[in-house]
Amino acid sequence: MSRRREEKLAERADRLAEEQALRAPAPDGTGGQPWAEPSGRKKRPKAAKPSARDGGTDLAPGTAPTGRPAPSDKPARSGKEKTPGRAKELFVPHRGWYGVGGGRVGYMDPPTMWRATTVQACGMWPFAAGSGSPMTGVPLGQHLFTGATVCGDPLNWFTRARYISNPSLFMLGMPGLGKSTLVNRMLIGLAATGVVPLVLGDLKPDYADTVRALGGQVISIGRGRGGINVLDPGAMGAAAAKIGGEAGEVLKAEAHGRVLNMVAALITIVRGRPMDDHEQSVLSAVLHHLRERTPAGRTVLLPDVLRVLTEGPPRVRAVTLDRGDDARYRDAVDPLHRSLLGILDGPLGDTFASETSTRINPDAPAVCIDISGIGEADTQLTAAAMLAAWSDGLGTVAASHALADAGLAPRRWFFTVLDELWRPLRAASGIVDRIDALTRLNRSLGLGDAKITHTLKDAEALGSDADRAKARGFVERAGMVVCAGLPRTEMEDLGKVVGLSRREIELVSSWSSPPGWGVNGDNEEPPGRGRFLIKVGGRPGIPIKVAITDAERHLHNTNTRWTPNEDAVEQAAAHAARQVARAAREGVHGVHGVPGGPGAEASGRWTA
């Protein structure tokens, strides 16, 4: 409907309201007395011609200069005597008089909306209007068009609201538009309900300060910072010992398989190709040999594996088919031996050669494994640290559920965050397989997850067709897909996967526009910052706007390297002020490099 059409309809409504008010009976039961007759209904009394003696200003009796009936005690007669004694009332439309000079308001501000529960505003129940947006889960922001509060997160929409069939979230958007901030809000809200957030590989870091504020555990991994012993069963070993019996033995076998897969993944990273099948058999035999002969209270290390390979006990020789020939044994184990030496003395350094610096606390309210100390170009160590962090973290989740199944601990849910997905995906193919398994099994693991990346093209940059297909499946299997500002071409590609309408594509594409040129030097934000579109299956998207609090802004600053250190700036300014004052005092004594000193003209630093 055009704006002109809306104005005409509004004027017509005002005229009808005015006519009804003019025809309304008086409180005493008498007929109404109009001030102005509606046009087209009755003829107004004609004005008399002006007379010369009155200067041309004579009007018809009972009329005002505007042609309206004059508000006098003697009402105009129109063929029928009106009942006297009723005061005349002026009806003013709620938007003002229509017509030129009438002061009509074309736009009316909507009234302020307040949202509250029946407990907080019980005196105002029943409410005037209900909410058309989802109200289950963590409060995320306001609906972009209606202003209603929108709540949601993968776990609550899966367990309570039943909106989605898979507790997972996939988020895409251009850098700097608030993707990590929205997930950080989910993390805080879920932690308040007892869910344990797990950030298994914080690359920037973006979540370490938030986890500390929640009273959680932050573990740093990197050269000189801390390491992980990939042979340590961790929480799964402790849970198996606590449970005991057949269930404990099953958990021990699961812990052994996780350790074997983790060492095989490290060897794959160092070699650039997977291990051979007979090498995995040799490695498994070595690990069983060490478990049986290692005293209680001592964990096995990678150097112990090298020692067993050198000694060649009968259990290990049996799987190499050496048949008593030492040369055949060496030919079978030497490639594995060289790869393990590459892990300990090669690009991975001593990160995996010693005891775990800090174990994950199963009772912590939140856990963050910080690997931001690893350099951007050190892709092998990044991939190895990510794999080790995920293996240790998911082992902790499995141990928690095993204890809950045995009735030895309360049931706990977990929420994993994998930010900057493009970086671990390109680091090693083992990450793709691990994340692929997680997205398929997270319902049975009692685990929700959030994966964040920039565009779908991040999946196209992977090395093999199999890895690219697996990465594209992350979006297809996600219960929630959240879009920040993306280019139109990217949104059209995404629309083929999640089913976006043309209006939704145009809306999200508009958020990718850059900010305007600031004329006053202020830092203007991009138009799409804090705006997201939530898509669930074939439902219409929910556009929201997120406004963060001061506490969130302090805890989650992804541009810390671009934020001035106020203390250092103040110290530098004070130091410069002291130097200037000292130069002013000592300038008359001829200090080098200050005004008046020898060499001042030669240096040119103090001359115009």
mmCIF file of C-alpha atoms in Angstrom, residues 26 28 31 58 110 137 158 187-188 195 273 285 302 307-308 319 333 337 341 356 360 423 455 483 514 534 538 564 579:
data_model
loop_
_atom_site.group_PDB
_atom_site.id
_atom_site.type_symbol
_atom_site.label_atom_id
_atom_site.label_comp_id
_atom_site.label_asym_id
_atom_site.label_seq_id
_atom_site.Cartn_x
_atom_site.Cartn_y
_atom_site.Cartn_z
ATOM 1 C CA ALA A 26 -25.769 15.246 24.685
ATOM 2 C CA ASP A 28 -29.126 15.261 28.896
ATOM 3 C CA GLY A 31 -29.686 16.192 20.150
ATOM 4 C CA ASP A 58 -20.061 41.812 7.366
ATOM 5 C CA PRO A 110 4.747 3.626 18.613
ATOM 6 C CA GLY A 137 16.565 -20.491 25.944
ATOM 7 C CA PHE A 158 16.513 -29.360 21.392
ATOM 8 C CA LEU A 187 27.946 -19.585 26.680
ATOM 9 C CA ILE A 188 27.224 -17.280 29.629
ATOM 10 C CA VAL A 195 25.491 -26.507 31.318
ATOM 11 C CA ARG A 273 49.798 -39.407 5.464
ATOM 12 C CA ALA A 285 50.766 -53.823 21.573
ATOM 13 C CA LEU A 302 55.920 -41.008 24.587
ATOM 14 C CA ARG A 307 62.113 -47.421 24.888
ATOM 15 C CA VAL A 308 59.762 -50.404 24.421
ATOM 16 C CA VAL A 319 52.607 -58.664 16.007
ATOM 17 C CA VAL A 333 59.223 -50.918 13.673
ATOM 18 C CA HIS A 337 60.223 -45.274 15.573
ATOM 19 C CA LEU A 341 61.172 -39.218 17.168
ATOM 20 C CA THR A 356 50.079 -32.963 31.232
ATOM 21 C CA ILE A 360 40.755 -30.885 32.931
ATOM 22 C CA ARG A 423 41.848 -22.735 10.627
ATOM 23 C CA THR A 455 31.796 -18.376 4.482
ATOM 24 C CA CYS A 483 23.852 -15.743 9.393
ATOM 25 C CA PRO A 514 30.821 -1.092 5.068
ATOM 26 C CA ILE A 534 18.314 -17.393 12.668
ATOM 27 C CA GLY A 538 12.021 -24.474 6.521
ATOM 28 C CA PRO A 564 45.404 1.109 23.566
ATOM 29 C CA GLN A 579 61.895 14.606 29.973
#
